[in-house]
Amino acid sequence: MNSNHAFILDSLKDQPIGETIHFVWFITDIGIAAIFKGNENFKIYNFNVDKEAKNICLDISKEEKEYYEIGDKKLFLFYS
């Protein structure tokens, strides 16, 4: 496990900052994590993440986005 994975997993112990249809949102030491809630097609998550971020008042439009699979969790990480 690399250090990014450790930072992300440690942050998932905290309370989420919000929940939307497809994601549970967390603040991490390195950015905002959008954890996938189900097992739908990747394209569905990728298509919906920006719209759902706006639903909880997050502007991720200028952030870098990376996809991670850490154990059984799939997520997008947003950072600047």
CSV table of N, CA, C and O in Angstrom, one decimal:
chain,number,residue,atom,x,y,z
A,1,MET,N,0.9,-1.2,0.0
A,1,MET,CA,0.0,0.0,0.0
A,1,MET,C,0.9,1.2,0.0
A,1,MET,O,1.8,1.3,0.8
A,2,ASN,N,0.6,2.2,-0.9
A,2,ASN,CA,1.4,3.4,-0.9
A,2,ASN,C,0.9,4.4,0.1
A,2,ASN,O,-0.2,4.2,0.7
A,3,SER,N,1.6,5.5,0.3
A,3,SER,CA,1.3,6.4,1.3
A,3,SER,C,-0.1,7.1,1.0
A,3,SER,O,-0.8,7.5,1.9
A,4,ASN,N,-0.4,7.4,-0.3
A,4,ASN,CA,-1.7,8.0,-0.6
A,4,ASN,C,-2.8,7.1,-0.1
A,4,ASN,O,-3.8,7.6,0.4
A,5,HIS,N,-2.7,5.8,-0.3
A,5,HIS,CA,-3.7,4.8,0.1
A,5,HIS,C,-3.9,4.9,1.6
A,5,HIS,O,-5.0,4.9,2.1
A,6,ALA,N,-2.8,5.0,2.4
A,6,ALA,CA,-2.9,5.0,3.8
A,6,ALA,C,-3.6,6.3,4.3
A,6,ALA,O,-4.4,6.3,5.2
A,7,PHE,N,-3.2,7.5,3.7
A,7,PHE,CA,-3.9,8.7,4.0
A,7,PHE,C,-5.4,8.6,3.8
A,7,PHE,O,-6.2,9.1,4.6
A,8,ILE,N,-5.8,8.1,2.6
A,8,ILE,CA,-7.2,8.0,2.3
A,8,ILE,C,-7.9,7.0,3.2
A,8,ILE,O,-9.0,7.4,3.8
A,9,LEU,N,-7.4,5.9,3.5
A,9,LEU,CA,-8.1,4.9,4.4
A,9,LEU,C,-8.2,5.5,5.8
A,9,LEU,O,-9.2,5.3,6.4
A,10,ASP,N,-7.2,6.2,6.2
A,10,ASP,CA,-7.3,6.8,7.6
A,10,ASP,C,-8.4,7.8,7.7
A,10,ASP,O,-9.1,7.9,8.7
A,11,SER,N,-8.6,8.6,6.6
A,11,SER,CA,-9.6,9.6,6.6
A,11,SER,C,-11.0,9.0,6.5
A,11,SER,O,-12.0,9.7,6.9
A,12,LEU,N,-11.2,7.8,6.1
A,12,LEU,CA,-12.5,7.2,6.0
A,12,LEU,C,-13.1,6.8,7.3
A,12,LEU,O,-14.2,6.5,7.4
A,13,LYS,N,-12.3,6.9,8.4
A,13,LYS,CA,-12.7,6.7,9.7
A,13,LYS,C,-13.5,7.9,10.3
A,13,LYS,O,-14.2,7.7,11.2
A,14,ASP,N,-13.3,9.0,9.6
A,14,ASP,CA,-14.0,10.3,10.1
A,14,ASP,C,-15.4,10.3,9.5
A,14,ASP,O,-15.8,9.5,8.6
A,15,GLN,N,-16.2,11.3,10.0
A,15,GLN,CA,-17.5,11.4,9.4
A,15,GLN,C,-17.5,11.9,8.0
A,15,GLN,O,-16.6,12.8,7.7
A,16,PRO,N,-18.3,11.4,7.1
A,16,PRO,CA,-18.3,12.0,5.7
A,16,PRO,C,-18.8,13.4,5.7
A,16,PRO,O,-19.6,13.8,6.6
A,17,ILE,N,-18.5,14.2,4.7
A,17,ILE,CA,-19.0,15.5,4.6
A,17,ILE,C,-20.3,15.6,3.8
A,17,ILE,O,-21.0,16.6,3.8
A,18,GLY,N,-20.7,14.5,3.2
A,18,GLY,CA,-21.9,14.4,2.5
A,18,GLY,C,-22.1,13.1,1.8
A,18,GLY,O,-21.2,12.2,1.8
A,19,GLU,N,-23.3,12.9,1.4
A,19,GLU,CA,-23.7,11.6,0.7
A,19,GLU,C,-24.6,12.0,-0.5
A,19,GLU,O,-25.5,12.8,-0.3
A,20,THR,N,-24.4,11.4,-1.6
A,20,THR,CA,-25.2,11.6,-2.8
A,20,THR,C,-25.6,10.3,-3.3
A,20,THR,O,-25.4,9.2,-2.7
A,21,ILE,N,-26.3,10.2,-4.4
A,21,ILE,CA,-26.8,9.0,-5.0
A,21,ILE,C,-25.8,7.9,-5.2
A,21,ILE,O,-26.0,6.8,-4.8
A,22,HIS,N,-24.6,8.3,-5.8
A,22,HIS,CA,-23.6,7.3,-6.1
A,22,HIS,C,-22.4,7.4,-5.2
A,22,HIS,O,-21.5,6.5,-5.3
A,23,PHE,N,-22.2,8.4,-4.3
A,23,PHE,CA,-21.0,8.6,-3.6
A,23,PHE,C,-21.2,8.9,-2.1
A,23,PHE,O,-22.2,9.5,-1.8
A,24,VAL,N,-20.2,8.6,-1.3
A,24,VAL,CA,-20.1,9.1,0.0
A,24,VAL,C,-18.8,9.9,0.0
A,24,VAL,O,-17.7,9.5,-0.5
A,25,TRP,N,-18.9,11.2,0.5
A,25,TRP,CA,-17.8,12.1,0.3
A,25,TRP,C,-17.0,12.4,1.6
A,25,TRP,O,-17.6,12.5,2.7
A,26,PHE,N,-15.7,12.4,1.5
A,26,PHE,CA,-14.8,12.5,2.7
A,26,PHE,C,-13.8,13.6,2.4
A,26,PHE,O,-13.3,13.7,1.3
A,27,ILE,N,-13.3,14.3,3.4
A,27,ILE,CA,-12.1,15.1,3.4
A,27,ILE,C,-11.0,14.2,3.8
A,27,ILE,O,-11.0,13.6,4.8
A,28,THR,N,-9.9,14.3,3.0
A,28,THR,CA,-8.7,13.5,3.4
A,28,THR,C,-7.5,14.5,3.5
A,28,THR,O,-7.7,15.7,3.2
A,29,ASP,N,-6.4,14.1,4.0
A,29,ASP,CA,-5.2,14.9,4.1
A,29,ASP,C,-4.7,15.4,2.7
A,29,ASP,O,-3.9,16.4,2.7
A,30,ILE,N,-5.1,14.7,1.6
A,30,ILE,CA,-4.6,15.1,0.3
A,30,ILE,C,-5.7,15.6,-0.6
A,30,ILE,O,-5.4,15.9,-1.8
A,31,GLY,N,-6.9,15.6,-0.2
A,31,GLY,CA,-8.0,16.1,-1.1
A,31,GLY,C,-9.3,15.6,-0.7
A,31,GLY,O,-9.5,15.2,0.5
A,32,ILE,N,-10.3,15.7,-1.6
A,32,ILE,CA,-11.6,15.2,-1.4
A,32,ILE,C,-11.8,13.8,-2.0
A,32,ILE,O,-11.5,13.7,-3.2
A,33,ALA,N,-12.3,12.9,-1.3
A,33,ALA,CA,-12.5,11.5,-1.8
A,33,ALA,C,-14.0,11.3,-2.0
A,33,ALA,O,-14.8,11.6,-1.1
A,34,ALA,N,-14.4,10.8,-3.2
A,34,ALA,CA,-15.7,10.4,-3.5
A,34,ALA,C,-15.7,8.8,-3.6
A,34,ALA,O,-15.3,8.3,-4.6
A,35,ILE,N,-16.3,8.2,-2.5
A,35,ILE,CA,-16.2,6.7,-2.5
A,35,ILE,C,-17.5,6.2,-3.2
A,35,ILE,O,-18.6,6.6,-2.9
A,36,PHE,N,-17.3,5.3,-4.1
A,36,PHE,CA,-18.4,4.7,-4.9
A,36,PHE,C,-19.3,3.9,-3.9
A,36,PHE,O,-18.8,3.1,-3.0
A,37,LYS,N,-20.6,4.0,-4.0
A,37,LYS,CA,-21.5,3.4,-3.1
A,37,LYS,C,-22.0,2.0,-3.6
A,37,LYS,O,-22.4,1.2,-2.9
A,38,GLY,N,-21.8,1.7,-4.9
A,38,GLY,CA,-22.3,0.5,-5.4
A,38,GLY,C,-21.4,-0.1,-6.4
A,38,GLY,O,-20.2,0.1,-6.4
A,39,ASN,N,-21.9,-1.0,-7.3
A,39,ASN,CA,-21.0,-1.7,-8.3
A,39,ASN,C,-21.5,-1.4,-9.7
A,39,ASN,O,-21.4,-2.3,-10.5
A,40,GLU,N,-21.9,-0.2,-10.0
A,40,GLU,CA,-22.4,0.1,-11.3
A,40,GLU,C,-21.2,0.3,-12.2
A,40,GLU,O,-20.0,0.3,-11.8
A,41,ASN,N,-21.4,0.4,-13.5
A,41,ASN,CA,-20.4,0.6,-14.5
A,41,ASN,C,-19.6,1.9,-14.2
A,41,ASN,O,-20.2,2.9,-13.8
A,42,PHE,N,-18.3,1.9,-14.4
A,42,PHE,CA,-17.4,3.0,-14.1
A,42,PHE,C,-17.9,4.3,-14.8
A,42,PHE,O,-17.8,5.3,-14.2
A,43,LYS,N,-18.4,4.1,-16.0
A,43,LYS,CA,-18.8,5.3,-16.8
A,43,LYS,C,-20.0,6.0,-16.1
A,43,LYS,O,-20.0,7.3,-16.2
A,44,ILE,N,-20.8,5.3,-15.4
A,44,ILE,CA,-21.9,6.0,-14.7
A,44,ILE,C,-21.4,6.9,-13.5
A,44,ILE,O,-21.8,8.0,-13.4
A,45,TYR,N,-20.4,6.3,-12.8
A,45,TYR,CA,-19.8,7.1,-11.7
A,45,TYR,C,-19.0,8.3,-12.3
A,45,TYR,O,-19.1,9.4,-11.8
A,46,ASN,N,-18.3,8.1,-13.3
A,46,ASN,CA,-17.5,9.2,-14.0
A,46,ASN,C,-18.4,10.3,-14.5
A,46,ASN,O,-18.1,11.5,-14.4
A,47,PHE,N,-19.5,9.9,-15.1
A,47,PHE,CA,-20.5,10.8,-15.6
A,47,PHE,C,-21.1,11.7,-14.5
A,47,PHE,O,-21.4,12.9,-14.7
A,48,ASN,N,-21.4,11.1,-13.4
A,48,ASN,CA,-22.2,11.7,-12.3
A,48,ASN,C,-21.4,12.5,-11.3
A,48,ASN,O,-22.0,13.2,-10.5
A,49,VAL,N,-20.2,12.2,-11.2
A,49,VAL,CA,-19.4,12.8,-10.0
A,49,VAL,C,-19.4,14.3,-9.9
A,49,VAL,O,-19.6,14.8,-8.8
A,50,ASP,N,-19.3,15.0,-11.0
A,50,ASP,CA,-19.3,16.5,-11.0
A,50,ASP,C,-20.6,17.0,-10.6
A,50,ASP,O,-20.7,17.9,-9.8
A,51,LYS,N,-21.7,16.4,-11.2
A,51,LYS,CA,-23.1,16.9,-10.8
A,51,LYS,C,-23.4,16.6,-9.4
A,51,LYS,O,-23.9,17.5,-8.7
A,52,GLU,N,-23.0,15.5,-8.9
A,52,GLU,CA,-23.3,15.1,-7.5
A,52,GLU,C,-22.5,16.0,-6.5
A,52,GLU,O,-23.0,16.3,-5.4
A,53,ALA,N,-21.3,16.3,-6.9
A,53,ALA,CA,-20.5,17.2,-6.0
A,53,ALA,C,-21.2,18.6,-5.8
A,53,ALA,O,-21.2,19.1,-4.7
A,54,LYS,N,-21.8,19.1,-6.9
A,54,LYS,CA,-22.5,20.3,-6.8
A,54,LYS,C,-23.7,20.2,-5.9
A,54,LYS,O,-24.1,21.2,-5.2
A,55,ASN,N,-24.3,19.0,-5.8
A,55,ASN,CA,-25.5,18.8,-5.0
A,55,ASN,C,-25.2,19.0,-3.5
A,55,ASN,O,-26.0,19.2,-2.7
A,56,ILE,N,-23.9,18.8,-3.1
A,56,ILE,CA,-23.5,19.0,-1.7
A,56,ILE,C,-22.5,20.2,-1.6
A,56,ILE,O,-21.7,20.3,-0.7
A,57,CYS,N,-22.7,21.1,-2.6
A,57,CYS,CA,-22.0,22.4,-2.6
A,57,CYS,C,-20.5,22.3,-2.7
A,57,CYS,O,-19.7,23.1,-2.1
A,58,LEU,N,-20.0,21.3,-3.4
A,58,LEU,CA,-18.5,21.2,-3.7
A,58,LEU,C,-18.3,21.6,-5.2
A,58,LEU,O,-18.9,21.2,-6.1
A,59,ASP,N,-17.3,22.5,-5.4
A,59,ASP,CA,-16.8,22.8,-6.7
A,59,ASP,C,-15.5,22.1,-7.0
A,59,ASP,O,-14.5,22.5,-6.5
A,60,ILE,N,-15.6,21.0,-7.8
A,60,ILE,CA,-14.4,20.3,-8.1
A,60,ILE,C,-14.0,20.5,-9.5
A,60,ILE,O,-13.1,19.8,-10.0
A,61,SER,N,-14.6,21.5,-10.2
A,61,SER,CA,-14.3,21.7,-11.6
A,61,SER,C,-12.9,22.0,-11.9
A,61,SER,O,-12.4,21.7,-13.1
A,62,LYS,N,-12.1,22.6,-11.0
A,62,LYS,CA,-10.7,22.9,-11.3
A,62,LYS,C,-9.7,22.0,-10.6
A,62,LYS,O,-8.5,22.2,-10.7
A,63,GLU,N,-10.2,20.9,-10.0
A,63,GLU,CA,-9.4,20.0,-9.3
A,63,GLU,C,-8.9,18.9,-10.2
A,63,GLU,O,-9.5,18.5,-11.2
A,64,GLU,N,-7.7,18.3,-9.9
A,64,GLU,CA,-7.3,17.1,-10.6
A,64,GLU,C,-8.1,16.0,-10.1
A,64,GLU,O,-8.5,15.9,-8.9
A,65,LYS,N,-8.3,14.9,-10.9
A,65,LYS,CA,-9.1,13.8,-10.5
A,65,LYS,C,-8.3,12.5,-10.8
A,65,LYS,O,-7.8,12.4,-11.9
A,66,GLU,N,-8.2,11.7,-9.8
A,66,GLU,CA,-7.6,10.3,-9.9
A,66,GLU,C,-8.5,9.3,-9.5
A,66,GLU,O,-9.3,9.5,-8.5
A,67,TYR,N,-8.5,8.1,-10.1
A,67,TYR,CA,-9.3,7.0,-9.7
A,67,TYR,C,-8.4,6.0,-9.0
A,67,TYR,O,-7.3,5.7,-9.3
A,68,TYR,N,-8.9,5.5,-7.8
A,68,TYR,CA,-8.2,4.5,-7.0
A,68,TYR,C,-9.1,3.3,-6.7
A,68,TYR,O,-10.3,3.5,-6.6
A,69,GLU,N,-8.5,2.2,-6.6
A,69,GLU,CA,-9.1,1.0,-6.0
A,69,GLU,C,-8.2,0.6,-4.9
A,69,GLU,O,-7.0,0.3,-5.1
A,70,ILE,N,-8.7,0.7,-3.7
A,70,ILE,CA,-8.0,0.3,-2.5
A,70,ILE,C,-8.8,-0.8,-1.7
A,70,ILE,O,-9.8,-0.5,-1.2
A,71,GLY,N,-8.3,-2.0,-1.8
A,71,GLY,CA,-9.0,-3.1,-1.2
A,71,GLY,C,-10.3,-3.2,-1.9
A,71,GLY,O,-10.3,-3.3,-3.2
A,72,ASP,N,-11.4,-3.2,-1.2
A,72,ASP,CA,-12.7,-3.3,-1.8
A,72,ASP,C,-13.4,-2.0,-2.1
A,72,ASP,O,-14.5,-2.0,-2.5
A,73,LYS,N,-12.7,-0.9,-1.9
A,73,LYS,CA,-13.2,0.4,-2.2
A,73,LYS,C,-12.7,1.0,-3.5
A,73,LYS,O,-11.6,0.8,-3.9
A,74,LYS,N,-13.7,1.6,-4.2
A,74,LYS,CA,-13.4,2.3,-5.4
A,74,LYS,C,-13.7,3.8,-5.2
A,74,LYS,O,-14.7,4.1,-4.6
A,75,LEU,N,-12.9,4.7,-5.7
A,75,LEU,CA,-13.1,6.1,-5.4
A,75,LEU,C,-12.4,7.0,-6.4
A,75,LEU,O,-11.5,6.6,-7.1
A,76,PHE,N,-12.9,8.3,-6.4
A,76,PHE,CA,-12.2,9.3,-7.1
A,76,PHE,C,-11.6,10.2,-6.0
A,76,PHE,O,-12.2,10.5,-5.0
A,77,LEU,N,-10.4,10.7,-6.2
A,77,LEU,CA,-9.7,11.6,-5.3
A,77,LEU,C,-9.5,12.9,-6.1
A,77,LEU,O,-9.0,12.9,-7.2
A,78,PHE,N,-10.0,14.0,-5.5
A,78,PHE,CA,-9.8,15.4,-6.1
A,78,PHE,C,-8.9,16.2,-5.3
A,78,PHE,O,-9.0,16.2,-4.1
A,79,TYR,N,-7.9,16.8,-6.0
A,79,TYR,CA,-6.9,17.6,-5.3
A,79,TYR,C,-6.4,18.7,-6.3
A,79,TYR,O,-6.6,18.6,-7.5
A,80,SER,N,-5.7,19.7,-5.7
A,80,SER,CA,-5.1,20.8,-6.5
A,80,SER,C,-3.7,20.7,-6.5
A,80,SER,O,-3.0,20.1,-5.7
